[in-house]
Coordinates of C-alpha atoms in Angstrom, one line a residue:
Chain V
M37 CA 102.9 33.6 134.9
T38 CA 105.1 34.4 138.5
P39 CA 104.0 37.5 140.4
G40 CA 106.6 39.8 140.0
L41 CA 108.7 38.5 137.0
R42 CA 107.6 40.3 133.9
S43 CA 108.2 37.9 131.0
D44 CA 109.1 38.2 127.5
A45 CA 108.0 38.7 124.7
L46 CA 107.7 40.9 120.9
L47 CA 104.4 43.0 119.8
V48 CA 103.4 42.9 116.3
V49 CA 101.6 45.8 115.3
E50 CA 100.0 45.0 112.0
D51 CA 96.7 45.6 110.8
D52 CA 96.9 43.9 106.8
P53 CA 96.3 40.1 108.4
D54 CA 97.9 38.6 104.9
D55 CA 100.8 40.2 106.1
L56 CA 100.4 39.3 109.9
H57 CA 99.4 35.7 108.1
F58 CA 102.6 35.4 106.6
L59 CA 104.6 37.4 109.6
T60 CA 103.2 34.6 111.8
R61 CA 104.4 32.0 110.2
A62 CA 107.6 33.1 109.4
F63 CA 108.2 33.7 113.3
R64 CA 105.8 30.1 114.0
K65 CA 109.5 28.3 111.7
T66 CA 111.6 30.7 113.9
D67 CA 111.3 28.2 117.0
S68 CA 111.9 31.7 119.7
P69 CA 110.3 30.9 122.6
V70 CA 109.3 34.2 123.1
P71 CA 105.9 34.6 122.7
M72 CA 104.3 37.2 120.1
R73 CA 102.0 40.0 120.9
V74 CA 100.0 41.4 117.8
A75 CA 97.7 44.8 118.5
R76 CA 95.6 45.3 115.1
N77 CA 96.1 49.2 114.6
G78 CA 97.8 52.6 116.4
Q79 CA 95.5 52.8 119.5
E80 CA 95.4 49.0 119.7
A81 CA 99.2 49.1 120.4
I82 CA 98.8 51.8 122.9
D83 CA 96.3 50.8 124.8
Y84 CA 98.7 47.8 124.9
L85 CA 101.8 49.3 125.9
V86 CA 100.2 51.3 128.9
T87 CA 98.4 48.7 130.3
E88 CA 100.3 45.0 129.6
G89 CA 103.2 45.8 128.3
L90 CA 104.7 47.8 132.1
R91 CA 103.9 43.6 133.3
D92 CA 105.8 42.2 129.7
R93 CA 109.5 42.6 129.6
L94 CA 109.1 43.6 125.5
L95 CA 112.1 42.6 123.8
A96 CA 111.6 44.1 120.4
V97 CA 108.0 46.3 119.0
L98 CA 107.7 45.4 115.4
L99 CA 105.6 47.7 113.3
D100 CA 103.5 49.0 110.3
L101 CA 103.9 52.6 109.8
K102 CA 100.6 52.7 107.7
L103 CA 98.4 51.9 110.4
P104 CA 94.3 52.8 111.1
V105 CA 93.4 55.4 114.1
R106 CA 96.9 56.1 115.0
S107 CA 100.4 55.4 113.2
G108 CA 103.0 54.5 112.8
F109 CA 105.4 57.0 113.8
E110 CA 102.2 58.1 117.0
V111 CA 102.5 54.3 118.2
L112 CA 106.9 55.2 117.9
S113 CA 105.8 59.4 118.9
H114 CA 104.1 57.5 122.4
I115 CA 106.8 54.7 122.8
K116 CA 110.2 57.3 123.2
T117 CA 108.3 60.3 124.8
D118 CA 107.5 57.6 127.2
P119 CA 110.4 56.9 130.0
H120 CA 108.8 53.8 131.1
L121 CA 109.1 53.0 127.2
R122 CA 111.9 54.4 126.1
A123 CA 114.1 52.1 126.2
T124 CA 111.6 49.2 124.1
P125 CA 113.8 48.6 120.8
V126 CA 111.5 49.2 117.7
V127 CA 111.6 48.4 114.3
I128 CA 109.5 49.5 111.9
L129 CA 108.2 46.8 109.2
T130 CA 106.1 48.8 106.5
S131 CA 105.9 48.5 102.9
S132 CA 107.4 52.2 102.2
A133 CA 111.3 52.3 101.1
E134 CA 110.3 56.0 100.1
T135 CA 113.2 58.3 102.4
L136 CA 110.9 60.0 103.9
D137 CA 109.4 57.6 105.1
L138 CA 112.8 56.8 107.7
R139 CA 114.3 59.6 108.2
Q140 CA 111.1 60.2 110.1
A141 CA 111.0 56.5 112.0
Y142 CA 114.6 57.0 112.2
D143 CA 114.5 61.5 113.7
L144 CA 111.9 60.0 116.3
G145 CA 113.4 57.5 118.1
A146 CA 112.8 54.1 115.8
N147 CA 115.8 51.8 116.1
S148 CA 115.5 49.6 113.1
Y149 CA 114.1 50.7 109.5
L150 CA 112.5 46.9 107.0
V151 CA 110.6 47.4 104.3
K152 CA 108.2 44.0 104.2
P153 CA 109.0 41.5 101.8
A154 CA 107.7 39.4 99.3
G155 CA 107.3 35.5 99.8
S156 CA 107.2 33.7 102.3
Q157 CA 111.0 32.6 101.7
A158 CA 111.8 36.5 102.6
M159 CA 110.0 36.6 105.4
L160 CA 111.6 33.9 107.5
E161 CA 114.3 35.5 106.4
L162 CA 113.6 38.8 107.5
M163 CA 112.5 37.2 110.6
S164 CA 115.3 34.2 111.7
S165 CA 117.5 38.4 111.8
V166 CA 114.9 40.0 113.3
E167 CA 114.4 36.8 116.3
R168 CA 118.4 36.2 116.4
Y169 CA 119.4 39.9 116.1
W170 CA 116.5 41.4 118.9
L171 CA 114.7 38.7 121.2
R172 CA 117.9 36.3 121.8
H173 CA 119.5 39.0 123.9
N174 CA 119.4 39.2 127.6
W175 CA 117.6 43.7 127.8
I176 CA 119.1 43.5 131.4
A177 CA 121.7 44.6 132.3
Chain E
M38 CA 106.4 85.2 87.2
L39 CA 106.2 88.5 87.7
L40 CA 106.3 91.7 86.1
R41 CA 108.8 94.5 86.8
P42 CA 108.3 97.9 84.9
R43 CA 109.4 99.6 87.7
L44 CA 112.0 102.1 85.4
S45 CA 115.1 102.6 88.1
A46 CA 115.3 105.2 90.7
W47 CA 117.7 106.7 89.0
T48 CA 115.8 107.8 86.3
A49 CA 112.5 108.8 87.8
W50 CA 114.9 110.7 90.4
T51 CA 116.6 112.1 86.7
G52 CA 113.1 113.3 85.5
G53 CA 111.8 114.2 89.1
A54 CA 114.7 117.0 89.0
A55 CA 114.5 118.1 85.3
L56 CA 111.3 119.6 85.7
I57 CA 112.5 121.5 89.3
V58 CA 115.3 122.5 87.3
S59 CA 113.2 123.8 84.9
L60 CA 110.0 125.2 86.9
I61 CA 112.6 127.4 88.4
L62 CA 114.6 128.5 85.5
T63 CA 110.0 129.3 83.9
L64 CA 110.1 131.2 88.0
I65 CA 113.7 133.5 86.6
G66 CA 112.5 134.1 83.8
V67 CA 108.9 135.3 84.2
V68 CA 111.1 137.5 86.6
V69 CA 113.5 138.7 84.3
I70 CA 110.7 139.0 81.9
A71 CA 108.9 141.4 84.4
A72 CA 111.4 143.8 85.9
E73 CA 112.3 143.8 81.7
L74 CA 109.0 145.7 81.2
N75 CA 109.0 147.8 84.1
T76 CA 111.9 149.7 82.7
L77 CA 110.5 148.8 79.3
H78 CA 107.1 151.0 80.4
A79 CA 109.9 153.5 82.3
D80 CA 111.5 154.1 79.3
R81 CA 109.2 153.9 76.9
L82 CA 107.6 157.2 79.4
N83 CA 110.6 159.0 78.3
V84 CA 110.8 158.4 74.6
L85 CA 106.6 160.1 75.2
Q86 CA 108.1 163.5 77.4
R87 CA 110.6 163.7 74.6
E88 CA 108.4 163.4 72.3
D89 CA 106.1 166.1 74.4
N90 CA 108.8 168.9 74.9
I91 CA 109.5 168.3 71.1
Q92 CA 105.8 169.2 70.7
R93 CA 105.9 171.6 73.5
L94 CA 108.9 173.9 72.2
D95 CA 107.1 174.3 68.6
V96 CA 103.6 175.4 69.7
L97 CA 106.1 177.4 71.6
Q98 CA 107.7 178.8 68.2
R99 CA 103.5 178.9 66.6
D100 CA 102.6 180.9 69.5
L101 CA 105.0 183.6 69.1
R102 CA 104.2 183.3 65.7
M103 CA 100.7 184.1 66.5
A104 CA 101.3 186.9 68.7
E105 CA 103.9 188.7 66.0
T106 CA 101.1 187.9 63.1
G107 CA 98.5 189.7 65.2
Q108 CA 100.7 192.6 66.6
R109 CA 101.4 193.1 62.7
G110 CA 97.8 193.3 61.6
F111 CA 97.3 195.5 64.3
L112 CA 100.1 197.4 63.5
L113 CA 99.2 197.8 60.3
I114 CA 95.4 198.5 60.2
G115 CA 94.6 199.8 63.2
D116 CA 91.7 197.5 64.2
R117 CA 92.0 196.5 67.1
R118 CA 90.5 192.8 65.9
Y119 CA 93.1 192.0 65.2
L120 CA 95.0 191.8 67.9
K121 CA 92.7 188.5 68.7
P122 CA 95.6 186.8 67.4
Y123 CA 97.6 188.4 69.8
E124 CA 96.0 187.5 72.3
D125 CA 95.0 184.1 72.8
A126 CA 98.7 184.2 72.1
L127 CA 99.7 186.0 75.1
D128 CA 97.9 183.5 77.6
R129 CA 99.7 180.9 76.0
V130 CA 103.0 181.5 75.9
P131 CA 103.7 182.0 80.0
K132 CA 101.6 178.9 80.4
D133 CA 104.2 177.1 76.9
L134 CA 107.4 178.2 79.0
A135 CA 106.0 177.5 82.3
D136 CA 105.4 173.5 80.8
L137 CA 109.6 173.6 79.5
R138 CA 110.1 174.6 83.2
R139 CA 108.8 172.1 84.6
T140 CA 109.1 169.1 82.0
R141 CA 113.5 167.5 81.9
L142 CA 114.4 169.0 79.6
A143 CA 117.7 167.3 77.7
G144 CA 119.2 171.1 76.8
A145 CA 117.5 172.4 80.5
A146 CA 120.5 174.6 81.2
D147 CA 119.0 176.6 77.3
L148 CA 115.8 177.2 78.5
P149 CA 116.4 180.6 80.2
R150 CA 118.1 182.0 77.7
L151 CA 115.2 181.1 75.0
Q152 CA 112.8 182.3 78.2
E153 CA 114.9 185.5 77.7
L154 CA 114.9 186.1 74.1
V155 CA 110.8 185.1 74.8
D156 CA 110.4 188.1 77.6
A157 CA 112.5 190.2 75.0
K158 CA 110.4 189.1 71.8
L159 CA 107.2 190.4 73.8
T160 CA 107.9 193.0 75.5
E161 CA 108.7 194.2 72.3
L162 CA 105.8 193.6 71.1
A163 CA 103.7 194.7 74.1
L164 CA 105.8 198.4 73.3
T165 CA 105.4 198.5 69.6
I166 CA 101.2 198.3 70.9
R167 CA 101.6 200.9 72.9
L168 CA 103.8 203.0 70.9
H169 CA 100.7 202.5 68.4
R170 CA 98.0 205.0 70.4
T171 CA 100.3 207.7 70.7
S172 CA 102.0 207.0 67.2
P173 CA 100.9 204.6 64.1
E174 CA 104.3 205.7 62.1
A175 CA 106.4 205.2 65.4
A176 CA 105.5 201.7 66.1
L177 CA 105.2 200.2 61.9
A178 CA 108.9 202.5 61.7
V179 CA 110.3 200.0 64.9
V180 CA 108.6 197.2 62.9
R181 CA 110.1 198.0 59.9
S182 CA 113.2 198.3 62.1
N183 CA 113.7 194.3 62.0
V184 CA 114.0 194.4 65.7
G185 CA 111.4 191.8 66.0
Q186 CA 112.7 190.0 63.2
G187 CA 115.8 188.9 65.0
Y188 CA 114.6 188.3 68.3
M189 CA 111.9 186.0 66.6
D190 CA 115.9 184.3 64.9
E191 CA 117.0 184.5 67.9
I192 CA 114.4 182.7 69.9
D193 CA 114.0 180.1 66.8
A194 CA 118.0 179.6 67.3
A195 CA 117.8 179.5 70.7
A196 CA 115.1 176.6 71.3
G197 CA 116.9 174.9 67.6
V198 CA 119.6 174.1 69.9
L199 CA 116.9 172.3 72.9
L200 CA 115.0 170.9 70.2
A201 CA 118.1 169.5 69.0
H202 CA 119.1 168.8 72.6
E203 CA 115.7 166.9 72.1
Q204 CA 116.1 165.3 69.2
A205 CA 119.3 163.4 70.1
R206 CA 118.5 162.4 73.8
L207 CA 114.7 161.4 71.6
R208 CA 116.9 158.7 69.1
A209 CA 118.8 157.2 72.5
D210 CA 116.2 156.2 73.6
T211 CA 114.1 155.8 71.2
L212 CA 117.5 153.2 70.4
A213 CA 117.2 151.8 73.9
L214 CA 113.6 150.9 74.2
D215 CA 114.0 148.7 70.8
K216 CA 117.5 147.0 72.0
L217 CA 114.9 146.3 75.6
A218 CA 112.1 145.2 73.6
G219 CA 114.3 142.8 71.5
G220 CA 115.9 141.5 75.3
A221 CA 112.1 141.5 77.0
A222 CA 111.8 139.2 73.5
V223 CA 114.3 137.3 74.1
A224 CA 113.7 136.3 77.3
V225 CA 109.7 135.7 76.7
G226 CA 110.9 133.2 74.0
V227 CA 113.1 131.8 76.3
T228 CA 110.5 131.5 79.4
A229 CA 108.4 130.6 77.2
I230 CA 110.5 127.5 75.8
L231 CA 111.3 126.5 79.1
A232 CA 107.7 126.6 80.4
L233 CA 106.6 124.0 77.5
L234 CA 109.7 121.9 78.9
S235 CA 108.0 122.3 82.9
G236 CA 104.7 121.2 80.9
G237 CA 106.3 118.6 78.9
L238 CA 108.0 116.8 81.2
G239 CA 104.9 117.4 83.5
I240 CA 103.1 115.7 80.8
I241 CA 105.4 112.8 80.6
L242 CA 106.1 112.4 84.7
I243 CA 102.6 112.5 85.5
L244 CA 101.4 109.9 81.5
R245 CA 104.0 107.0 83.3
N246 CA 103.3 107.2 87.1
R247 CA 100.0 106.6 86.1
R248 CA 101.6 103.6 83.6
L249 CA 103.1 103.1 86.9
G250 CA 100.2 102.8 88.4
D251 CA 98.0 100.4 85.8
L252 CA 101.5 98.5 85.9
E253 CA 102.0 97.8 89.7
K254 CA 97.8 97.1 89.9
L255 CA 97.9 94.3 86.9
N256 CA 101.2 94.1 89.7
A257 CA 99.7 93.0 91.9
T258 CA 96.3 91.1 90.1
L259 CA 99.5 88.9 88.5
E260 CA 101.1 87.5 92.3
V261 CA 97.8 86.9 93.3
R262 CA 96.8 84.9 89.4
V263 CA 100.2 83.3 89.6
S264 CA 100.0 82.0 93.2
E265 CA 96.4 80.8 92.3
R266 CA 97.8 78.9 90.3
T267 CA 100.9 77.4 91.8
E268 CA 98.7 76.3 94.4
R269 CA 97.2 74.6 92.6
L270 CA 99.7 72.9 90.4
T271 CA 101.0 72.2 93.4
E272 CA 98.0 70.7 94.8
A273 CA 97.7 68.9 91.4
N274 CA 101.5 67.7 92.6
R275 CA 100.3 66.8 96.8
E276 CA 97.8 64.6 95.0
L277 CA 100.0 63.2 92.8
D278 CA 102.7 62.2 95.6
A279 CA 100.2 61.0 97.3
F280 CA 98.6 59.0 93.7
A281 CA 102.3 57.2 93.9
Y282 CA 102.5 57.0 97.5
T283 CA 99.3 54.9 97.3
I284 CA 100.9 53.0 94.7
S285 CA 103.8 52.0 96.2
H286 CA 101.6 49.8 99.3
D287 CA 98.5 49.1 99.1
L288 CA 99.5 48.2 95.6
R289 CA 102.1 46.5 97.3
A290 CA 100.0 44.9 99.3
P291 CA 98.0 42.5 98.0
L292 CA 100.5 41.7 95.5
R293 CA 102.7 40.4 98.1
A294 CA 99.9 37.7 99.4
I295 CA 99.9 37.1 96.0
H296 CA 103.3 35.5 96.5
G297 CA 103.1 34.9 100.1
Y298 CA 100.1 31.9 98.9
A299 CA 101.8 30.9 96.1
E300 CA 104.8 30.0 97.8
V301 CA 103.2 29.3 101.3
I302 CA 101.1 26.5 99.1
S303 CA 104.2 25.2 98.0
E304 CA 105.6 24.6 101.1
D305 CA 103.0 23.5 102.3
G306 CA 100.9 21.1 99.6
G307 CA 103.9 18.1 100.3
E308 CA 102.5 15.2 97.9
A309 CA 99.5 17.1 97.5
L310 CA 100.9 19.3 93.8
S311 CA 101.6 17.4 90.8
D312 CA 105.0 19.4 89.4
D313 CA 102.8 21.7 87.1
L314 CA 101.0 22.7 89.6
R315 CA 104.6 23.5 91.8
T316 CA 105.8 25.5 88.2
D317 CA 102.3 27.6 87.7
L318 CA 103.3 28.4 91.8
Q319 CA 106.1 29.8 90.7
K320 CA 105.2 31.3 88.0
I321 CA 102.8 33.3 90.1
A322 CA 104.9 34.2 92.5
A323 CA 107.3 35.2 89.5
A324 CA 104.2 38.0 88.2
A325 CA 104.2 39.3 91.5
T326 CA 108.4 39.8 91.9
R327 CA 107.6 41.6 88.0
M328 CA 104.9 43.6 89.0
N329 CA 106.5 44.5 92.6
R330 CA 109.6 45.7 89.6
L331 CA 107.0 47.2 87.5
I332 CA 105.9 49.4 90.5
D333 CA 109.7 50.5 91.4
D334 CA 110.3 51.4 88.5
I335 CA 107.6 53.8 87.9
L336 CA 108.5 55.2 91.1
A337 CA 111.2 55.9 90.8
Y338 CA 111.0 57.6 87.2
S339 CA 109.2 59.8 88.2
K340 CA 110.6 60.5 91.5
I341 CA 113.0 61.7 89.0
S342 CA 110.8 64.6 87.6
K343 CA 110.1 65.7 90.4
E344 CA 112.9 65.5 92.7
T345 CA 115.2 68.2 92.3
M346 CA 119.3 67.6 90.9
S347 CA 122.1 68.6 92.4
V348 CA 124.6 68.5 90.4
R349 CA 128.4 68.2 91.3
P350 CA 131.3 67.3 89.9
V351 CA 131.6 63.0 89.8
G352 CA 134.3 60.4 89.3
L353 CA 133.1 58.0 86.3
D354 CA 135.8 55.6 87.7
S355 CA 134.2 54.9 91.1
L356 CA 131.7 55.5 90.0
I357 CA 131.9 52.3 87.7
G358 CA 133.5 50.3 89.9
R359 CA 130.0 50.7 92.5
S360 CA 127.6 49.8 89.8
L361 CA 129.1 47.1 89.2
V362 CA 129.5 45.6 93.0
Q363 CA 125.9 46.3 92.5
L364 CA 125.0 44.5 89.8
E365 CA 127.2 41.3 90.5
A366 CA 123.9 38.9 90.8
D367 CA 122.9 40.1 87.3
C368 CA 125.5 40.9 85.4
A369 CA 127.7 37.4 87.1
N370 CA 129.1 35.0 83.8
T371 CA 129.5 39.0 82.1
T372 CA 132.7 40.0 81.2
V373 CA 133.6 43.4 82.0
E374 CA 136.6 45.5 80.5
V375 CA 136.9 49.4 81.7
A376 CA 139.1 51.9 79.7
R377 CA 139.9 54.0 82.9
P378 CA 140.4 56.4 83.3
L379 CA 137.4 57.3 82.8
G380 CA 137.6 60.6 83.6
D381 CA 134.7 63.6 85.5
V382 CA 131.4 64.8 84.7
V383 CA 129.4 67.2 86.1
A384 CA 126.4 65.3 87.9
Q385 CA 124.0 64.4 90.4
P386 CA 125.8 60.9 91.5
A387 CA 122.8 58.6 93.1
A388 CA 121.2 59.4 88.8
L389 CA 123.8 59.1 87.9
Q390 CA 124.9 55.7 89.1
Q391 CA 120.8 54.2 88.8
A392 CA 121.2 55.4 84.9
I393 CA 124.6 53.6 84.5
E394 CA 123.4 50.6 86.4
N395 CA 120.6 50.4 83.8
L396 CA 122.4 50.6 80.8
L397 CA 125.0 47.9 82.5
S398 CA 121.7 45.8 83.3
N399 CA 120.8 46.2 79.2
A400 CA 124.6 45.2 78.4
C401 CA 124.6 42.1 80.8
K402 CA 121.3 41.0 79.5
Y403 CA 120.4 41.2 76.1
V404 CA 122.6 38.6 74.9
A405 CA 121.8 35.2 72.6
P406 CA 121.5 32.4 75.2
D407 CA 124.9 31.1 73.7
T408 CA 127.3 33.9 74.2
S409 CA 129.0 34.7 77.1
P410 CA 128.4 38.8 77.7
K411 CA 131.0 41.1 77.0
I412 CA 131.1 45.0 78.0
R413 CA 134.0 47.6 77.0
V414 CA 133.4 51.2 79.0
R415 CA 135.4 54.0 77.4
S416 CA 135.0 57.6 77.9
E417 CA 135.2 59.8 74.6
R418 CA 136.3 63.8 75.5
R419 CA 134.1 65.6 73.1
G420 CA 134.7 69.4 73.2
P421 CA 133.7 70.6 76.3
Q422 CA 131.2 67.3 77.0
L423 CA 132.4 63.6 78.3
R424 CA 130.9 61.4 77.0
L425 CA 131.4 57.6 78.6
W426 CA 129.9 54.7 75.8
I427 CA 128.7 51.1 77.2
E428 CA 129.2 49.1 74.1
D429 CA 127.8 44.7 74.1
N430 CA 128.5 42.0 72.4
G431 CA 124.7 41.9 73.4
I432 CA 121.3 41.4 69.9
G433 CA 122.0 44.7 69.3
V434 CA 119.2 47.1 68.3
A435 CA 117.8 48.1 64.6
P436 CA 118.2 51.4 63.8
E437 CA 114.4 52.2 63.0
H438 CA 113.8 51.6 67.4
Y439 CA 116.5 53.9 68.4
E440 CA 113.9 56.2 69.5
R441 CA 110.7 54.2 71.0
I442 CA 113.2 52.2 73.0
F443 CA 114.2 55.4 75.2
K444 CA 110.4 56.4 75.3
P445 CA 108.4 53.9 79.4
F446 CA 107.0 50.7 78.4
E447 CA 108.2 50.4 75.4
R448 CA 109.5 46.8 74.4
L449 CA 111.6 44.9 71.7
H450 CA 111.0 41.4 73.4
G451 CA 108.6 39.7 75.0
V452 CA 109.0 39.1 78.8
E453 CA 109.4 35.5 78.2
T454 CA 112.9 36.0 77.0
Y455 CA 114.9 39.5 78.1
P456 CA 112.8 40.7 81.0
G457 CA 112.0 43.4 81.8
T458 CA 109.8 46.0 83.0
G459 CA 110.6 48.7 80.2
I460 CA 111.0 52.0 82.5
G461 CA 114.8 51.3 82.5
L462 CA 115.8 52.8 79.3
A463 CA 113.6 55.7 79.5
I464 CA 115.4 56.0 83.0
V465 CA 118.6 56.6 81.4
Q466 CA 116.5 60.4 79.2
R467 CA 115.0 61.3 82.5
V468 CA 117.7 61.3 84.5
M469 CA 120.9 62.7 81.9
E470 CA 117.5 65.5 80.7
R471 CA 117.6 65.8 84.1
M472 CA 121.7 66.9 85.1
G473 CA 122.0 68.7 80.5
G474 CA 123.3 65.8 79.3
S475 CA 122.2 63.2 76.7
C476 CA 121.7 60.0 75.5
G477 CA 121.9 57.7 72.9
V478 CA 122.6 54.3 70.8
E479 CA 124.9 53.0 67.5
P480 CA 126.1 49.5 67.0
S481 CA 128.9 48.5 68.1
A482 CA 131.8 47.2 66.4
E483 CA 130.4 43.1 67.9
G484 CA 127.5 43.0 66.5
G485 CA 125.2 44.4 69.4
S486 CA 124.9 47.5 70.8
A487 CA 126.9 50.8 72.4
F488 CA 125.5 52.6 74.1
W489 CA 126.3 56.5 75.3
I490 CA 126.0 59.5 77.9
E491 CA 127.0 62.7 77.5
L492 CA 127.7 65.0 80.4
P493 CA 129.5 68.5 80.9
E494 CA 133.2 67.6 81.9
A495 CA 134.1 68.4 85.5
E496 CA 137.3 70.8 85.4
A497 CA 138.9 68.9 88.2
P498 CA 138.5 65.7 90.3
P499 CA 136.4 66.0 93.0

């Protein structure tokens, strides 16, 4: 990595190994050049964001809501209240289709809300659209 | 829920006011009675005075007669012993007169005349007794001359006048006394009634206050009990919500894994997989999808019971349109005929749409394999209600199953033949119940089923 230049990255915050497996597999199939970082719980995500996250140029954060140690809502709130991180797009990827969760996520500043699909095919479709929409843009103005 | 036994402020106010008025009237009654008794006492003294006066006049006359009797005895027999009655009377008569002068005689004006006559009589008696010392015969002659008798007659007449005055006054005073006594009796009676009334009212007020106190105490404990139970129910509801949340999240994760891995193996297996194995893997994925749908339906069913239904006028035409768009995939080969305008009902739009979509989806689904599904949607006004019919040419429902099919998890066919979770119609029924409507099924003209839902018709279009 050239010093002074920040590399693009996608941060995935997911604790379920199976979901992570399908997600990684689907993301690989999109052939995106953007590297994928993984945090296994909310605290790990926040630790990453305040250290390496500042060096990476995060194109998006794929965030699960139900996470150990610190919840996805806490991570979301942390990102959206930090002046350096605020502009990072956060895509919620959760198994909850509850209206309350949806509302709370958008109240806290989420940029998108996706319900985890069942099946590898559906996951591939979802990751393709995430890649198209969030990772192909040049976020530097 | 709370007992509110509180008598109206107005009732309490009138009760208190009545007690106060009644007490004031009783007090006035007591004052009146006291005044009447005072007057009664004064009048009674007057009556006694009159009786005394009458008595005194009588005594005076008797004493004068005793004096005359003594004089005559002495004059006739000459023995001084016979003068004793005369001397005694002589002592008493001035006193009798003095008494009469002191009292307020009714005929006080006539008293001097009586005095004069009494003096004259006593003088006559004294003269004859003195004359007897010098000439008993002359004295006797005076007695016989009837001069003394003349005085006595005049005295009796004068006393009679005074007596008549006194008796007249006595009668008048007695009458007045009787009248006063009557008035006093009435006052006592009225006051007694008022006192009873005040007492009664007071007792009623005290009892009522005590009852109110008891009820307030009961209310307080009731409120505590109600709030305790509400808290327990809220806690139970929270647990149920948490349970539903857990179902929706934790149960779905392994399902996703099952589904995902079945597909991954199928995709990555390549040549190593036989066609049979590939079919089995597809069945695993299909089973996972089914279970996922079941979870969705259970959650939807429990949400209908939990969420409040805020109803408003809903246009059925546009709602049916939206539902058909939603069901485009499920009802691809179906001919749908909608008899517009369908009208407007009072409902919660999202819940109604869910119910209608379930019915339409069933109508597309439960059709014999060689039949192309046909659906007719129409409405019918039934009093204040509007009934929406969804008729199909499907396999129909036997009448003995009409009730059963609206219960959760009741299925008449195997999943292999007609897929489904068995909750769709239960959701329809629950939604209708929550919105104050109803639903049912009848055989359709085309041999299928005619499902209906009924809701209050909206007065004006939304």
